[in-house]
Each structure stands twice: as C-alpha cells, then as structure tokens.
Amino acid sequence: MAEIAEQLGCSPNKVVYWMEKHGIERRDISEAIYQWHNPDGDPFDIQTLETEEQRDLFQLAIGLYIGEGKKQSDADVSLSNTEPRVIQVFLRFIREICRVDEEKIFAWINVFDDAQLERAQSYWEEVTRLSSSQFYKAVVRPRR
C-alpha cells in the first residue's frame, strides 16, 4: 500500500479509500508477503498427475505433510522425520511433482551432543542428494 501511495504522491489511507470506493479487494497480509517473496509467480509448478504412480506419490506426500509437516508458515514447506525413506519420498514429490528448483531445497539436522555431527551430515547429504551448502547449521541438543 505504501509503495502505491508513494508512486501516486498521496497517503496510504487515500489509496485504501479509492480501493474501497471502486470495489477493489485488498490482499490479506499472508498473500502479500507470499507475492513479495515470489515476484515471478508461484514457485510450485505442480504438473498434471498423468500416471497412477504420480497420483500415488502425490497422495502419499500430502499424507506425510498432514502428519509430519510444519504448518505454521505459508512461506515454506517442511517435513520433520528421521526415517530416510520418508524423507526421500517427500523430496521426490517436491522435485518431480512440484518441480521446485533444486537450489531452493534446504534441510537441517537435529542431533544430540554425543552424536558425530560430520558423520550425520554426510549421511543425510547422501540420503537427500543435497549438497552441504543446502543444509542449515545443525541443531545440537543435549542428551537428557
């Protein structure tokens, strides 16, 4: 709103007034943030599910997300799980069905303080087929 007001040389309140007067709906804040972070359009380019295998993968991934996914943000999609096959299936969905650019896929590792962090990092790089630069700094927790 402020950007439009600045371009028109008026106050944001005046822009809101004109929008209401002409029946122009305002985006909610989450949609505005999403648009701001994705100026080139939706980063998810979900393909038409043409095969039974694609439909199965889609349904499985949605089920995984419902059960294990983080739902506090509209800005990202994440899944927490320690089972390698679960992670691999979800990543396959992200890569093949959603067609998310590989450089936009990131992961993080949570380990206990008595674990071998470098070994864990190497293991998950192999499982996920992600480079070390695609992992955020590991979260190391004390064992109770």
PDB file of C-alpha atoms in Angstrom:
ATOM      1  CA  MET A   1       0.000   0.000   0.000  1.00  0.00           C
ATOM      2  CA  ALA A   2       2.820   2.382   0.934  1.00  0.00           C
ATOM      3  CA  GLU A   3       4.564   1.794  -2.409  1.00  0.00           C
ATOM      4  CA  ILE A   4       1.399   2.635  -4.357  1.00  0.00           C
ATOM      5  CA  ALA A   5       0.814   5.725  -2.230  1.00  0.00           C
ATOM      6  CA  GLU A   6       4.385   6.874  -2.792  1.00  0.00           C
ATOM      7  CA  GLN A   7       4.083   6.420  -6.564  1.00  0.00           C
ATOM      8  CA  LEU A   8       0.816   8.374  -6.612  1.00  0.00           C
ATOM      9  CA  GLY A   9       2.057  11.034  -4.195  1.00  0.00           C
ATOM     10  CA  CYS A  10      -0.708  10.520  -1.658  1.00  0.00           C
ATOM     11  CA  SER A  11      -1.259   8.864   1.710  1.00  0.00           C
ATOM     12  CA  PRO A  12      -1.834   5.105   2.113  1.00  0.00           C
ATOM     13  CA  ASN A  13      -5.242   5.941   3.611  1.00  0.00           C
ATOM     14  CA  LYS A  14      -6.221   7.669   0.365  1.00  0.00           C
ATOM     15  CA  VAL A  15      -5.238   4.548  -1.617  1.00  0.00           C
ATOM     16  CA  VAL A  16      -7.391   2.403   0.695  1.00  0.00           C
ATOM     17  CA  TYR A  17     -10.278   4.862   0.239  1.00  0.00           C
ATOM     18  CA  TRP A  18     -10.017   4.670  -3.574  1.00  0.00           C
ATOM     19  CA  MET A  19      -9.832   0.884  -3.494  1.00  0.00           C
ATOM     20  CA  GLU A  20     -12.946   0.632  -1.329  1.00  0.00           C
ATOM     21  CA  LYS A  21     -14.760   3.225  -3.459  1.00  0.00           C
ATOM     22  CA  HIS A  22     -14.099   1.228  -6.642  1.00  0.00           C
ATOM     23  CA  GLY A  23     -14.657  -2.217  -5.112  1.00  0.00           C
ATOM     24  CA  ILE A  24     -11.036  -3.339  -5.376  1.00  0.00           C
ATOM     25  CA  GLU A  25     -10.289  -6.055  -2.840  1.00  0.00           C
ATOM     26  CA  ARG A  26      -7.133  -5.913  -0.759  1.00  0.00           C
ATOM     27  CA  ARG A  27      -4.869  -8.937  -0.380  1.00  0.00           C
ATOM     28  CA  ASP A  28      -4.534 -10.334   3.105  1.00  0.00           C
ATOM     29  CA  ILE A  29      -1.107  -9.961   4.711  1.00  0.00           C
ATOM     30  CA  SER A  30      -0.015 -13.570   4.147  1.00  0.00           C
ATOM     31  CA  GLU A  31      -0.810 -13.364   0.431  1.00  0.00           C
ATOM     32  CA  ALA A  32       1.007 -10.028   0.151  1.00  0.00           C
ATOM     33  CA  ILE A  33       4.113 -11.488   1.813  1.00  0.00           C
ATOM     34  CA  TYR A  34       3.925 -14.561  -0.418  1.00  0.00           C
ATOM     35  CA  GLN A  35       3.707 -12.366  -3.539  1.00  0.00           C
ATOM     36  CA  TRP A  36       6.596 -10.212  -2.290  1.00  0.00           C
ATOM     37  CA  HIS A  37       8.797 -13.307  -1.777  1.00  0.00           C
ATOM     38  CA  ASN A  38       7.758 -14.787  -5.144  1.00  0.00           C
ATOM     39  CA  PRO A  39       7.594 -11.899  -7.645  1.00  0.00           C
ATOM     40  CA  ASP A  40       7.946 -14.294 -10.595  1.00  0.00           C
ATOM     41  CA  GLY A  41       4.826 -16.213  -9.602  1.00  0.00           C
ATOM     42  CA  ASP A  42       4.121 -19.363  -7.679  1.00  0.00           C
ATOM     43  CA  PRO A  43       7.352 -21.331  -7.107  1.00  0.00           C
ATOM     44  CA  PHE A  44       5.372 -24.559  -7.172  1.00  0.00           C
ATOM     45  CA  ASP A  45       4.740 -25.730 -10.704  1.00  0.00           C
ATOM     46  CA  ILE A  46       2.623 -28.767  -9.909  1.00  0.00           C
ATOM     47  CA  GLN A  47       2.255 -30.882 -13.005  1.00  0.00           C
ATOM     48  CA  THR A  48      -0.841 -32.733 -14.119  1.00  0.00           C
ATOM     49  CA  LEU A  49      -0.841 -36.147 -12.499  1.00  0.00           C
ATOM     50  CA  GLU A  50      -0.971 -38.413 -15.521  1.00  0.00           C
ATOM     51  CA  THR A  51       0.073 -41.790 -14.161  1.00  0.00           C
ATOM     52  CA  GLU A  52      -1.111 -43.878 -11.261  1.00  0.00           C
ATOM     53  CA  GLU A  53       2.407 -43.712  -9.810  1.00  0.00           C
ATOM     54  CA  GLN A  54       2.301 -39.890  -9.828  1.00  0.00           C
ATOM     55  CA  ARG A  55      -1.113 -39.873  -8.157  1.00  0.00           C
ATOM     56  CA  ASP A  56       0.131 -42.330  -5.527  1.00  0.00           C
ATOM     57  CA  LEU A  57       3.211 -40.185  -4.865  1.00  0.00           C
ATOM     58  CA  PHE A  58       1.065 -37.057  -4.591  1.00  0.00           C
ATOM     59  CA  GLN A  59      -1.358 -38.681  -2.151  1.00  0.00           C
ATOM     60  CA  LEU A  60       1.432 -40.199  -0.066  1.00  0.00           C
ATOM     61  CA  ALA A  61       3.304 -36.889   0.146  1.00  0.00           C
ATOM     62  CA  ILE A  62       0.172 -34.984   1.138  1.00  0.00           C
ATOM     63  CA  GLY A  63      -0.468 -37.586   3.848  1.00  0.00           C
ATOM     64  CA  LEU A  64       3.123 -37.225   5.069  1.00  0.00           C
ATOM     65  CA  TYR A  65       2.769 -33.463   5.146  1.00  0.00           C
ATOM     66  CA  ILE A  66      -0.508 -33.654   7.078  1.00  0.00           C
ATOM     67  CA  GLY A  67       1.084 -35.987   9.621  1.00  0.00           C
ATOM     68  CA  GLU A  68       4.656 -34.709   9.823  1.00  0.00           C
ATOM     69  CA  GLY A  69       4.707 -31.292   8.132  1.00  0.00           C
ATOM     70  CA  LYS A  70       5.204 -27.860   9.616  1.00  0.00           C
ATOM     71  CA  LYS A  71       2.034 -25.852   9.128  1.00  0.00           C
ATOM     72  CA  GLN A  72       2.900 -22.587  10.894  1.00  0.00           C
ATOM     73  CA  SER A  73       4.025 -20.762   7.762  1.00  0.00           C
ATOM     74  CA  ASP A  74       2.630 -20.181   4.295  1.00  0.00           C
ATOM     75  CA  ALA A  75       6.119 -19.213   3.108  1.00  0.00           C
ATOM     76  CA  ASP A  76       7.714 -22.649   3.166  1.00  0.00           C
ATOM     77  CA  VAL A  77       7.007 -26.360   3.167  1.00  0.00           C
ATOM     78  CA  SER A  78       8.843 -28.559   5.623  1.00  0.00           C
ATOM     79  CA  LEU A  79       8.706 -32.065   6.995  1.00  0.00           C
ATOM     80  CA  SER A  80      10.302 -33.458  10.160  1.00  0.00           C
ATOM     81  CA  ASN A  81      11.132 -37.139  10.257  1.00  0.00           C
ATOM     82  CA  THR A  82      14.092 -39.423  10.966  1.00  0.00           C
ATOM     83  CA  GLU A  83      13.149 -42.211   8.568  1.00  0.00           C
ATOM     84  CA  PRO A  84      15.314 -41.932   5.415  1.00  0.00           C
ATOM     85  CA  ARG A  85      12.686 -43.422   3.073  1.00  0.00           C
ATOM     86  CA  VAL A  86      10.062 -40.955   4.293  1.00  0.00           C
ATOM     87  CA  ILE A  87      12.412 -38.049   3.589  1.00  0.00           C
ATOM     88  CA  GLN A  88      13.329 -39.478   0.173  1.00  0.00           C
ATOM     89  CA  VAL A  89       9.682 -39.911  -0.841  1.00  0.00           C
ATOM     90  CA  PHE A  90       8.818 -36.377   0.227  1.00  0.00           C
ATOM     91  CA  LEU A  91      11.822 -34.954  -1.634  1.00  0.00           C
ATOM     92  CA  ARG A  92      10.829 -36.923  -4.723  1.00  0.00           C
ATOM     93  CA  PHE A  93       7.394 -35.282  -4.510  1.00  0.00           C
ATOM     94  CA  ILE A  94       8.960 -31.817  -4.124  1.00  0.00           C
ATOM     95  CA  ARG A  95      11.306 -32.412  -7.056  1.00  0.00           C
ATOM     96  CA  GLU A  96       9.117 -34.354  -9.501  1.00  0.00           C
ATOM     97  CA  ILE A  97       5.536 -33.303  -8.820  1.00  0.00           C
ATOM     98  CA  CYS A  98       6.007 -29.744  -7.503  1.00  0.00           C
ATOM     99  CA  ARG A  99       9.080 -29.124  -9.676  1.00  0.00           C
ATOM    100  CA  VAL A 100      10.758 -26.945  -7.073  1.00  0.00           C
ATOM    101  CA  ASP A 101      14.152 -25.703  -8.227  1.00  0.00           C
ATOM    102  CA  GLU A 102      16.889 -27.795  -6.630  1.00  0.00           C
ATOM    103  CA  GLU A 103      18.673 -24.714  -5.274  1.00  0.00           C
ATOM    104  CA  LYS A 104      15.535 -23.790  -3.309  1.00  0.00           C
ATOM    105  CA  ILE A 105      15.526 -27.057  -1.363  1.00  0.00           C
ATOM    106  CA  PHE A 106      17.160 -26.857   2.063  1.00  0.00           C
ATOM    107  CA  ALA A 107      17.369 -29.110   5.096  1.00  0.00           C
ATOM    108  CA  TRP A 108      18.574 -29.062   8.655  1.00  0.00           C
ATOM    109  CA  ILE A 109      19.774 -31.717  11.026  1.00  0.00           C
ATOM    110  CA  ASN A 110      18.931 -32.107  14.697  1.00  0.00           C
ATOM    111  CA  VAL A 111      21.387 -34.254  16.648  1.00  0.00           C
ATOM    112  CA  PHE A 112      22.230 -34.970  20.253  1.00  0.00           C
ATOM    113  CA  ASP A 113      25.507 -33.605  21.583  1.00  0.00           C
ATOM    114  CA  ASP A 114      27.051 -37.082  21.778  1.00  0.00           C
ATOM    115  CA  ALA A 115      26.460 -37.769  18.048  1.00  0.00           C
ATOM    116  CA  GLN A 116      29.124 -37.444  15.370  1.00  0.00           C
ATOM    117  CA  LEU A 117      27.867 -34.353  13.575  1.00  0.00           C
ATOM    118  CA  GLU A 118      30.062 -34.653  10.463  1.00  0.00           C
ATOM    119  CA  ARG A 119      29.051 -38.277  10.024  1.00  0.00           C
ATOM    120  CA  ALA A 120      25.364 -37.389  10.403  1.00  0.00           C
ATOM    121  CA  GLN A 121      25.731 -34.536   7.910  1.00  0.00           C
ATOM    122  CA  SER A 122      27.440 -36.812   5.386  1.00  0.00           C
ATOM    123  CA  TYR A 123      24.770 -39.490   5.854  1.00  0.00           C
ATOM    124  CA  TRP A 124      21.878 -37.071   5.249  1.00  0.00           C
ATOM    125  CA  GLU A 125      23.620 -35.485   2.256  1.00  0.00           C
ATOM    126  CA  GLU A 126      23.722 -38.946   0.697  1.00  0.00           C
ATOM    127  CA  VAL A 127      20.122 -39.791   1.628  1.00  0.00           C
ATOM    128  CA  THR A 128      18.699 -36.483   0.382  1.00  0.00           C
ATOM    129  CA  ARG A 129      21.070 -35.901  -2.546  1.00  0.00           C
ATOM    130  CA  LEU A 130      21.547 -32.345  -1.275  1.00  0.00           C
ATOM    131  CA  SER A 131      24.900 -30.575  -1.149  1.00  0.00           C
ATOM    132  CA  SER A 132      26.406 -29.430   2.144  1.00  0.00           C
ATOM    133  CA  SER A 133      25.540 -25.825   1.213  1.00  0.00           C
ATOM    134  CA  GLN A 134      21.847 -26.787   1.221  1.00  0.00           C
ATOM    135  CA  PHE A 135      21.928 -27.683   4.917  1.00  0.00           C
ATOM    136  CA  TYR A 136      21.325 -25.039   7.532  1.00  0.00           C
ATOM    137  CA  LYS A 137      23.520 -25.039  10.618  1.00  0.00           C
ATOM    138  CA  ALA A 138      22.805 -28.206  12.611  1.00  0.00           C
ATOM    139  CA  VAL A 139      20.856 -28.015  15.848  1.00  0.00           C
ATOM    140  CA  VAL A 140      22.789 -29.821  18.575  1.00  0.00           C
ATOM    141  CA  ARG A 141      20.746 -30.734  21.648  1.00  0.00           C
ATOM    142  CA  PRO A 142      21.972 -32.043  24.981  1.00  0.00           C
ATOM    143  CA  ARG A 143      21.064 -35.617  25.776  1.00  0.00           C
ATOM    144  CA  ARG A 144      18.993 -35.806  28.945  1.00  0.00           C
TER     145      ARG A 144
END
